[in-house]
Short mmCIF file of C-alpha atoms in Angstrom, two decimals:
data_model
loop_
_atom_site.label_atom_id
_atom_site.label_comp_id
_atom_site.label_asym_id
_atom_site.label_seq_id
_atom_site.Cartn_x
_atom_site.Cartn_y
_atom_site.Cartn_z
CA MET A 292 143.50 -98.91 -240.80
CA GLU A 293 145.99 -96.09 -240.22
CA SER A 294 144.79 -92.72 -239.01
CA TYR A 295 145.07 -89.65 -241.19
CA SER A 296 147.63 -88.01 -238.86
CA LYS A 297 149.89 -91.08 -239.04
CA ILE A 298 149.68 -91.14 -242.85
CA ARG A 299 150.51 -87.43 -242.96
CA ARG A 300 153.49 -88.01 -240.63
CA ASN A 301 154.78 -90.82 -242.90
CA ILE A 302 154.42 -88.54 -245.92
CA ARG A 303 156.50 -85.86 -244.18
CA LYS A 304 159.20 -88.43 -243.35
CA TYR A 305 159.18 -89.59 -246.99
CA LYS A 306 159.59 -86.01 -248.23
CA ILE A 307 162.47 -85.42 -245.82
CA ARG A 308 164.23 -88.61 -246.95
CA ARG A 309 163.72 -87.68 -250.60
CA TRP A 310 165.09 -84.16 -249.99
CA MET A 311 168.12 -85.54 -248.17
CA GLY A 312 168.63 -88.13 -250.90
CA LYS A 313 168.84 -85.37 -253.51
CA ARG A 314 171.12 -83.08 -251.49
CA PHE A 315 173.31 -85.67 -249.80
CA SER A 316 173.42 -88.41 -252.40
CA TRP A 317 177.23 -88.33 -252.27
CA LEU A 318 177.07 -89.08 -248.54
CA ILE A 319 174.74 -92.02 -249.06
CA ALA A 320 176.97 -93.31 -251.88
CA PHE A 321 180.04 -93.02 -249.68
CA ALA A 322 178.31 -94.86 -246.82
CA SER A 323 177.25 -97.71 -249.10
CA TRP A 324 180.74 -97.84 -250.65
CA ALA A 325 182.37 -97.97 -247.22
CA ASP A 326 179.97 -100.66 -246.03
CA LYS A 327 180.57 -102.77 -249.13
CA HIS A 328 184.36 -102.43 -248.99
CA THR A 329 184.47 -103.00 -245.25
CA LYS A 330 182.64 -106.27 -245.69
CA GLY A 331 185.10 -107.19 -248.44
CA LEU A 332 187.98 -106.31 -246.15
CA GLN A 333 186.54 -108.48 -243.39
CA ARG A 334 186.21 -111.40 -245.81
CA ALA A 335 189.81 -110.83 -246.96
CA PHE A 336 191.06 -110.92 -243.37
CA LYS A 337 189.06 -114.08 -242.70
CA TRP A 338 190.47 -115.78 -245.80
CA LEU A 339 194.04 -114.80 -244.86
CA ALA A 340 193.47 -116.06 -241.31
CA GLN A 341 192.40 -119.43 -242.68
CA LYS A 342 195.45 -119.68 -244.92
CA PHE A 343 197.92 -118.22 -242.43
CA GLY A 344 196.92 -118.86 -238.84
CA PHE A 345 199.10 -116.19 -237.21
CA LEU A 346 197.49 -113.44 -239.33
CA LYS A 347 194.23 -113.78 -237.47
CA TYR A 348 195.72 -111.67 -234.68
CA LEU A 349 196.24 -108.80 -237.16
CA ASN A 350 192.55 -108.71 -238.06
CA VAL A 351 191.26 -105.49 -236.51
CA PHE A 352 187.64 -106.59 -236.86
CA ARG A 353 188.42 -109.61 -234.72
CA TYR A 354 188.58 -107.34 -231.67
CA VAL A 355 185.64 -105.08 -232.51
CA LYS A 356 182.26 -106.73 -231.96
CA ARG A 357 178.79 -105.24 -232.14
CA ILE A 358 178.83 -104.21 -228.49
CA ASP A 359 182.20 -102.50 -229.07
CA ARG A 360 180.84 -100.54 -232.01
CA TYR A 361 177.87 -99.50 -229.88
CA ILE A 362 180.07 -98.14 -227.07
CA ILE A 363 182.56 -96.51 -229.49
CA LYS A 364 179.70 -94.70 -231.22
CA LYS A 365 178.36 -93.51 -227.86
CA PHE A 366 181.83 -92.38 -226.75
CA ILE A 367 182.73 -90.46 -229.91
CA GLY A 368 179.26 -88.91 -230.23
CA THR A 369 179.25 -87.66 -226.63
CA TYR A 370 182.86 -86.44 -226.93
CA PHE A 371 182.23 -84.28 -229.99
CA PHE A 372 178.87 -83.09 -228.62
CA SER A 373 180.58 -81.86 -225.44
CA ILE A 374 183.29 -80.14 -227.51
CA ILE A 375 180.72 -78.35 -229.68
CA LEU A 376 178.69 -77.32 -226.65
CA ILE A 377 181.55 -75.95 -224.54
CA ILE A 378 183.46 -74.33 -227.42
CA SER A 379 180.24 -72.63 -228.59
CA ILE A 380 179.84 -71.11 -225.12
CA SER A 381 183.52 -70.06 -225.16
CA ILE A 382 183.09 -68.37 -228.54
CA VAL A 383 180.07 -66.43 -227.30
CA PHE A 384 182.01 -65.13 -224.28
CA ASP A 385 185.08 -64.36 -226.42
CA VAL A 386 183.02 -62.41 -228.96
CA ASN A 387 181.38 -60.46 -226.15
CA GLU A 388 184.79 -59.63 -224.69
CA ASN A 389 186.57 -58.68 -227.93
CA LEU A 390 183.78 -57.13 -229.99
CA ALA A 391 184.78 -53.62 -228.94
CA LYS A 392 188.40 -54.18 -230.00
CA PHE A 393 187.34 -55.73 -233.31
CA SER A 394 185.23 -52.62 -234.00
CA GLU A 395 187.92 -50.22 -232.80
CA TYR A 396 190.62 -51.68 -235.07
CA HIS A 397 188.18 -52.35 -237.97
CA ALA A 398 188.84 -56.08 -238.17
CA PRO A 399 187.22 -57.56 -241.31
CA LEU A 400 184.66 -60.31 -240.79
CA GLN A 401 186.61 -62.75 -242.97
CA ALA A 402 189.73 -62.32 -240.83
CA ILE A 403 187.72 -62.70 -237.60
CA VAL A 404 186.14 -65.96 -238.78
CA PHE A 405 188.99 -67.62 -240.69
CA ASP A 406 192.13 -66.17 -239.07
CA TYR A 407 191.01 -65.93 -235.46
CA TYR A 408 188.12 -68.26 -234.63
CA ALA A 409 189.08 -70.96 -237.13
CA ASN A 410 192.32 -71.29 -235.13
CA PHE A 411 190.75 -70.48 -231.75
CA VAL A 412 188.48 -73.56 -231.88
CA PRO A 413 191.09 -76.32 -232.47
CA TYR A 414 193.52 -74.74 -229.99
CA PHE A 415 191.10 -74.70 -227.06
CA ALA A 416 189.42 -77.96 -228.07
CA ASN A 417 192.79 -79.71 -227.95
CA LEU A 418 193.87 -77.84 -224.80
CA PHE A 419 190.85 -79.17 -222.89
CA SER A 420 190.67 -82.48 -224.72
CA ALA A 421 191.29 -84.39 -221.48
CA LEU A 422 188.37 -82.57 -219.88
CA PHE A 423 186.07 -83.42 -222.79
CA VAL A 424 187.12 -87.07 -222.73
CA PHE A 425 186.45 -87.32 -219.01
CA ILE A 426 183.04 -85.62 -219.25
CA ALA A 427 182.05 -87.80 -222.20
CA VAL A 428 183.02 -91.03 -220.39
CA ILE A 429 181.25 -90.01 -217.18
CA PHE A 430 178.13 -88.88 -219.02
CA PHE A 431 177.42 -91.79 -221.33
CA THR A 432 178.73 -94.51 -218.96
CA SER A 433 176.45 -93.23 -216.19
CA LYS A 434 173.59 -93.33 -218.66
CA LEU A 435 174.44 -96.91 -219.63
CA ALA A 436 174.55 -97.86 -215.95
CA GLY A 437 171.29 -96.03 -215.25
CA ASN A 438 169.57 -97.98 -218.04
CA SER A 439 170.95 -101.25 -216.57
CA GLU A 440 172.86 -101.91 -219.81
CA ILE A 441 176.16 -102.50 -217.97
CA ILE A 442 174.38 -104.91 -215.61
CA ALA A 443 173.13 -106.84 -218.65
CA MET A 444 176.66 -106.94 -220.10
CA MET A 445 178.09 -108.24 -216.83
CA ALA A 446 175.32 -110.83 -216.59
CA THR A 447 176.52 -112.41 -219.84
CA GLY A 448 179.91 -113.06 -218.23
CA MET A 449 181.70 -109.97 -219.61
CA SER A 450 184.50 -108.80 -217.32
CA PHE A 451 185.17 -105.16 -216.54
CA ARG A 452 188.48 -105.41 -218.43
CA ARG A 453 186.60 -106.63 -221.50
CA LEU A 454 184.15 -103.76 -221.08
CA LEU A 455 187.05 -101.30 -221.27
CA ARG A 456 188.19 -102.58 -224.68
CA PRO A 457 186.00 -100.22 -226.79
CA TYR A 458 186.97 -97.38 -224.46
CA MET A 459 190.66 -98.03 -225.14
CA ILE A 460 190.11 -98.35 -228.90
CA THR A 461 188.40 -94.95 -228.90
CA CYS A 462 191.23 -93.51 -226.81
CA VAL A 463 193.75 -94.65 -229.42
CA LEU A 464 191.84 -92.69 -232.08
CA LEU A 465 191.38 -89.59 -229.90
CA SER A 466 194.99 -89.63 -228.68
CA ALA A 467 196.32 -89.89 -232.25
CA LEU A 468 194.05 -87.01 -233.28
CA SER A 469 195.12 -84.92 -230.28
CA TYR A 470 198.84 -85.46 -230.93
CA TYR A 471 198.49 -84.74 -234.65
CA LEU A 472 196.67 -81.47 -233.92
CA SER A 473 199.13 -80.31 -231.26
CA ALA A 474 202.25 -81.37 -233.16
CA TYR A 475 201.43 -80.33 -236.73
CA VAL A 476 198.16 -78.42 -237.21
CA ILE A 477 197.77 -76.05 -234.25
CA PRO A 478 201.30 -74.48 -234.46
CA HIS A 479 200.57 -73.12 -237.94
CA GLY A 480 197.19 -71.82 -236.78
CA THR A 481 198.80 -70.21 -233.73
CA VAL A 482 201.06 -68.11 -235.97
CA ILE A 483 198.03 -66.83 -237.91
CA LYS A 484 196.10 -66.18 -234.69
CA GLN A 485 199.00 -64.25 -233.12
CA ASN A 486 199.39 -62.12 -236.25
CA PHE A 487 195.66 -61.32 -236.12
CA GLU A 488 195.89 -60.37 -232.43
CA SER A 489 198.85 -58.07 -233.05
CA MET A 490 196.93 -56.28 -235.83
CA TYR A 491 193.37 -56.13 -234.50
CA LYS A 492 193.63 -56.68 -230.73
CA ASN A 493 196.67 -54.50 -230.07
CA LYS A 494 198.65 -57.36 -228.53
CA LYS A 495 202.17 -56.20 -229.16
CA LYS A 496 204.68 -58.84 -230.13
CA ASN A 497 208.33 -58.60 -229.27
CA THR A 498 209.91 -57.66 -232.59
CA SER A 499 213.35 -56.49 -231.51
CA ALA A 500 216.31 -57.55 -229.39
CA GLU A 501 219.35 -55.82 -227.94
CA ASN A 502 222.84 -57.07 -227.09
CA VAL A 503 222.28 -60.60 -228.37
CA GLN A 504 225.26 -62.94 -228.07
CA LEU A 505 225.13 -66.59 -229.11
CA GLN A 506 227.32 -69.41 -230.31
CA VAL A 507 226.61 -70.13 -233.96
CA GLY A 508 229.21 -72.86 -234.40
CA ARG A 509 232.04 -74.59 -232.61
CA GLY A 510 234.29 -71.78 -231.47
CA VAL A 511 232.25 -69.13 -233.34
CA ILE A 512 230.52 -66.39 -231.32
CA ALA A 513 228.13 -63.86 -232.88
CA TYR A 514 227.03 -60.58 -231.34
CA ILE A 515 224.36 -58.10 -232.49
CA GLN A 516 223.91 -54.79 -230.74
CA TYR A 517 220.33 -54.27 -231.99
CA TYR A 518 218.09 -56.47 -234.15
CA ASP A 519 214.75 -55.54 -235.77
CA ASN A 520 212.67 -58.61 -236.62
CA ASN A 521 210.21 -56.69 -238.83
CA GLN A 522 212.96 -55.75 -241.26
CA LYS A 523 215.08 -58.83 -240.45
CA LYS A 524 218.01 -56.46 -240.03
CA GLY A 525 220.66 -56.09 -237.31
CA TYR A 526 223.04 -53.30 -236.41
CA GLY A 527 226.47 -53.43 -234.78
CA PHE A 528 227.32 -57.00 -235.76
CA CYS A 529 230.52 -58.86 -234.97
CA LEU A 530 231.63 -62.47 -235.38
CA ASP A 531 234.59 -63.92 -233.46
CA ARG A 532 236.26 -67.21 -234.32
CA PHE A 533 238.36 -69.07 -231.76
CA GLU A 534 240.77 -71.99 -232.14
CA ASN A 535 242.27 -73.60 -229.03
CA LYS A 536 240.78 -70.76 -227.00
CA LYS A 537 242.66 -68.17 -229.05
CA LEU A 538 241.06 -65.51 -231.23
CA VAL A 539 241.97 -66.11 -234.89
CA SER A 540 239.55 -63.76 -236.68
CA HIS A 541 237.26 -60.86 -235.83
CA LEU A 542 234.57 -59.74 -238.29
CA THR A 543 232.57 -56.55 -237.83
CA ALA A 544 229.75 -55.04 -239.90
CA THR A 545 227.58 -51.98 -239.42
CA GLU A 546 224.50 -53.82 -240.71
CA VAL A 547 223.51 -57.43 -241.26
CA GLN A 548 220.42 -58.38 -243.30
CA TYR A 549 218.77 -61.82 -243.39
CA ASP A 550 218.05 -63.10 -246.91
CA THR A 551 214.38 -64.13 -246.76
CA ILE A 552 214.13 -65.12 -250.44
CA SER A 553 217.05 -67.52 -250.45
CA ASP A 554 216.38 -71.19 -251.21
CA SER A 555 218.33 -72.30 -248.15
CA LYS A 556 218.65 -71.05 -244.58
CA TYR A 557 221.37 -69.03 -242.81
CA HIS A 558 222.05 -66.57 -245.66
CA TRP A 559 223.03 -63.09 -244.38
CA LYS A 560 224.17 -59.98 -246.23
CA LEU A 561 226.82 -57.88 -244.47
CA SER A 562 227.25 -54.13 -245.09
CA ASN A 563 230.45 -52.15 -244.45
CA TRP A 564 232.29 -55.17 -243.19
CA LYS A 565 235.86 -55.62 -241.95
CA ILE A 566 237.73 -58.82 -241.10
CA ARG A 567 240.85 -58.92 -238.92
CA ARG A 568 242.75 -62.21 -239.16
CA LEU A 569 245.37 -62.93 -236.52
CA LYS A 570 248.32 -65.18 -237.37
CA GLY A 571 250.94 -65.17 -234.67
CA LEU A 572 252.05 -61.61 -234.13
CA ARG A 573 250.76 -60.44 -237.50
CA GLU A 574 247.31 -59.05 -238.32
CA TYR A 575 245.69 -59.06 -241.78
CA ILE A 576 242.77 -56.72 -242.45
CA THR A 577 240.30 -56.96 -245.32
CA ASN A 578 237.16 -54.89 -245.78
CA GLY A 579 234.40 -54.19 -248.24
CA THR A 580 231.00 -52.63 -248.82
CA GLU A 581 228.78 -55.72 -249.13
CA LYS A 582 229.35 -59.41 -248.54
CA ASP A 583 227.12 -62.48 -248.71
CA SER A 584 227.84 -64.93 -245.92
CA ILE A 585 226.45 -68.08 -244.37
CA ILE A 586 226.10 -67.72 -240.59
CA MET A 587 224.42 -70.52 -238.67
CA MET A 588 221.68 -68.44 -237.06
CA GLU A 589 218.12 -67.43 -237.91
CA PRO A 590 215.76 -64.62 -236.85
CA THR A 591 213.98 -67.04 -234.48
CA ASP A 592 217.28 -67.45 -232.62
CA LEU A 593 217.54 -63.72 -231.95
CA VAL A 594 214.04 -62.62 -230.89
CA TYR A 595 211.98 -64.43 -228.29
CA SER A 596 208.28 -63.68 -227.89
CA LYS A 597 205.88 -65.06 -225.33
CA GLY A 598 204.38 -68.36 -226.46
CA GLN A 599 206.88 -68.77 -229.29
CA GLN A 600 207.28 -72.48 -228.50
CA GLU A 601 203.62 -73.01 -229.43
CA THR A 602 204.28 -71.84 -233.00
CA PHE A 603 206.75 -74.66 -233.77
CA THR A 604 205.71 -78.07 -235.01
CA SER A 605 207.18 -80.98 -233.08
CA PRO A 606 209.98 -81.70 -235.63
CA GLU A 607 210.86 -77.97 -235.69
CA LEU A 608 210.75 -77.89 -231.90
CA LYS A 609 213.10 -80.87 -231.66
CA ASP A 610 215.58 -79.31 -234.10
CA TYR A 611 215.41 -75.97 -232.28
CA ILE A 612 216.06 -77.61 -228.89
CA SER A 613 219.08 -79.57 -230.13
CA LYS A 614 220.46 -76.48 -231.86
CA GLN A 615 220.07 -74.32 -228.75
CA ILE A 616 221.65 -76.97 -226.52
CA ASP A 617 224.67 -77.14 -228.84
CA ARG A 618 224.98 -73.37 -228.55
CA GLY A 619 224.88 -73.53 -224.76
CA SER A 620 221.69 -71.46 -224.55
CA GLY A 621 219.85 -71.45 -221.22
CA ASN A 622 216.56 -70.34 -222.78
CA VAL A 623 215.48 -73.81 -223.84
CA VAL A 624 213.53 -75.26 -220.89
CA GLN A 625 210.10 -74.00 -221.99
CA TYR A 626 210.67 -75.53 -225.42
CA GLN A 627 211.56 -78.89 -223.87
CA VAL A 628 208.49 -78.75 -221.64
CA GLU A 629 206.27 -77.99 -224.64
CA TYR A 630 207.78 -80.86 -226.66
CA HIS A 631 207.27 -83.46 -223.91
CA LYS A 632 203.88 -82.05 -222.90
CA ARG A 633 202.46 -82.72 -226.36
CA ILE A 634 203.35 -86.40 -226.05
CA ALA A 635 202.23 -86.72 -222.43
CA ALA A 636 198.92 -84.92 -223.01
CA SER A 637 197.95 -87.38 -225.75
CA PHE A 638 198.21 -90.25 -223.22
CA ALA A 639 195.99 -88.46 -220.68
CA SER A 640 192.82 -89.70 -222.37
CA PHE A 641 193.69 -93.33 -221.50
CA ILE A 642 194.19 -92.52 -217.81
CA LEU A 643 191.13 -90.29 -217.44
CA THR A 644 188.96 -92.76 -219.35
CA ILE A 645 189.83 -95.57 -216.94
CA ILE A 646 189.05 -93.30 -213.98
CA GLY A 647 185.77 -92.12 -215.51
CA ALA A 648 184.58 -95.59 -216.51
CA SER A 649 185.48 -97.01 -213.10
CA LEU A 650 183.61 -94.27 -211.22
CA SER A 651 180.44 -94.23 -213.30
CA SER A 652 179.91 -97.88 -214.26
CA ARG A 653 177.86 -98.66 -211.12
CA LYS A 654 174.17 -97.98 -210.98
CA ARG A 655 173.49 -95.80 -207.97
CA LYS A 656 170.73 -93.63 -206.69
CA GLY A 657 170.95 -89.92 -207.24
CA GLY A 658 171.86 -89.93 -210.94
CA MET A 659 175.08 -88.77 -212.54
CA GLY A 660 175.39 -85.31 -210.99
CA MET A 661 177.93 -86.40 -208.40
CA TYR A 662 180.07 -88.18 -211.00
CA LEU A 663 180.04 -85.15 -213.32
CA GLY A 664 181.19 -83.02 -210.38
CA ILE A 665 183.99 -85.46 -209.55
CA GLY A 666 184.95 -85.62 -213.22
CA LEU A 667 185.17 -81.84 -213.56
CA ALA A 668 187.18 -81.57 -210.34
CA LEU A 669 189.67 -84.24 -211.43
CA SER A 670 190.00 -82.80 -214.94
CA PHE A 671 190.69 -79.30 -213.67
CA ALA A 672 193.12 -80.76 -211.12
CA TYR A 673 194.96 -82.47 -213.99
CA ILE A 674 195.15 -79.24 -216.04
CA MET A 675 196.29 -77.25 -212.98
CA MET A 676 198.95 -79.87 -212.20
CA GLN A 677 200.24 -79.58 -215.78
CA THR A 678 200.61 -75.82 -215.35
CA VAL A 679 202.26 -76.07 -211.92
CA SER A 680 204.77 -78.74 -213.03
CA ALA A 681 205.66 -76.69 -216.14
CA THR A 682 206.27 -73.64 -213.92
CA PHE A 683 208.52 -75.72 -211.66
CA ALA A 684 210.51 -76.87 -214.68
CA ILE A 685 211.01 -73.34 -216.01
CA ASN A 686 211.70 -71.56 -212.72
CA ALA A 687 213.05 -74.25 -210.38
CA ASP A 688 215.33 -76.40 -212.58
CA PHE A 689 212.89 -79.32 -212.53
CA PRO A 690 213.61 -81.88 -215.31
CA PRO A 691 211.36 -80.92 -218.27
CA MET A 692 210.47 -84.49 -219.25
CA LEU A 693 209.53 -85.38 -215.68
CA ALA A 694 207.53 -82.14 -215.35
CA ALA A 695 205.46 -83.08 -218.40
CA TRP A 696 204.82 -86.64 -217.17
CA VAL A 697 204.23 -85.99 -213.43
CA PRO A 698 200.45 -85.38 -213.86
CA ASN A 699 200.16 -88.60 -215.86
CA ILE A 700 202.10 -90.58 -213.26
CA ILE A 701 199.97 -89.30 -210.37
CA PHE A 702 196.69 -89.83 -212.19
CA ALA A 703 197.83 -93.26 -213.40
CA ILE A 704 198.09 -94.29 -209.73
CA ILE A 705 194.56 -92.94 -209.14
CA ALA A 706 193.36 -94.81 -212.25
CA PHE A 707 194.88 -98.07 -211.01
CA PHE A 708 193.18 -97.62 -207.62
CA CYS A 709 189.80 -96.92 -209.30
CA TYR A 710 190.22 -99.88 -211.66
CA ARG A 711 190.96 -102.25 -208.77
CA HIS A 712 187.76 -101.18 -207.01
CA ALA A 713 185.58 -101.18 -210.13
CA PRO A 714 182.68 -103.66 -210.34
CA SER A 715 183.71 -107.10 -211.54
#
């Protein structure tokens, strides 16, 4: 016969389940739908594999067994738990540091939450994603080894390479998520965050440029004496066109205004303009008050602010790099480093996961403290190496692509060494 306390505990559990069933019925329905359709998908793959033998290799569920799902769940759970824990601490310190400025500049609570911290969290979570992956692998793998679960897996004949399969599957998911965030999501959030900082943290952005000269087309050189990015207006503008290294036309205008409401790019409005066309020994002059013109330049080509490369998505970054190279601009290295770094950083989780799993898969006395220390040291060394190689590329003419991949190459060698000495 059950005791009264046990009956009361069961009643509490029943009430909790009933409350959750009422509030989160959509979640339960989605879980049951996913389970039912996943089973149907597995049956469909099995039927196709019977009919067409080569299709069995395309069945994803063929490579994911129960033990794989167990490790994947542990990996992802620990990864997101570590992100939530560390980012929460970072937010507390950031609030403590910036609370005085928020109060001084009267920043509204909605802007602080949705414009600043809603973009602060994904930026720093993705920046230290390699660190979180490494900590997660070290933490839960050491726990599996401490509970003798890895010993039991090895006793069944599972090789260490087979043990790494769920780790690699999880890395594919995390790497895809990391690249998507860095290439498409975070750049838009960075623009909003920078605008918030310029308004409520008094971080001044560079909004003007002087004596800007650039090539806007083949044989076409533009010059602006002063440009104001807030008004999208320039003063003292001239445009020279050359053919066979000879000047054929010279356009001047007192003001040039970028058309921000145009459906297409490169629309500029010239004020008080004059064009001098040179044909042989003759010169033809035309002038006017206002003139609409298409000039192959944008405001982003004229004003450079610190961290501007982080505000471009990867397709925009690629277009900007190719456009600046065609113009012969030398201010393109940091953009190339940023473009290649986004790709290289997404592959870091594979390398650090192999190192972490190799270091922590043995059951040893003393617990996991030493492995967590090694993991933190290696992760910070990786991040520091990324920064140093990027600095070399910008300031010492180091190839940008190689600068982005040097940390991965060095740590891949370390990963191979750790994998070779991992338990078999």
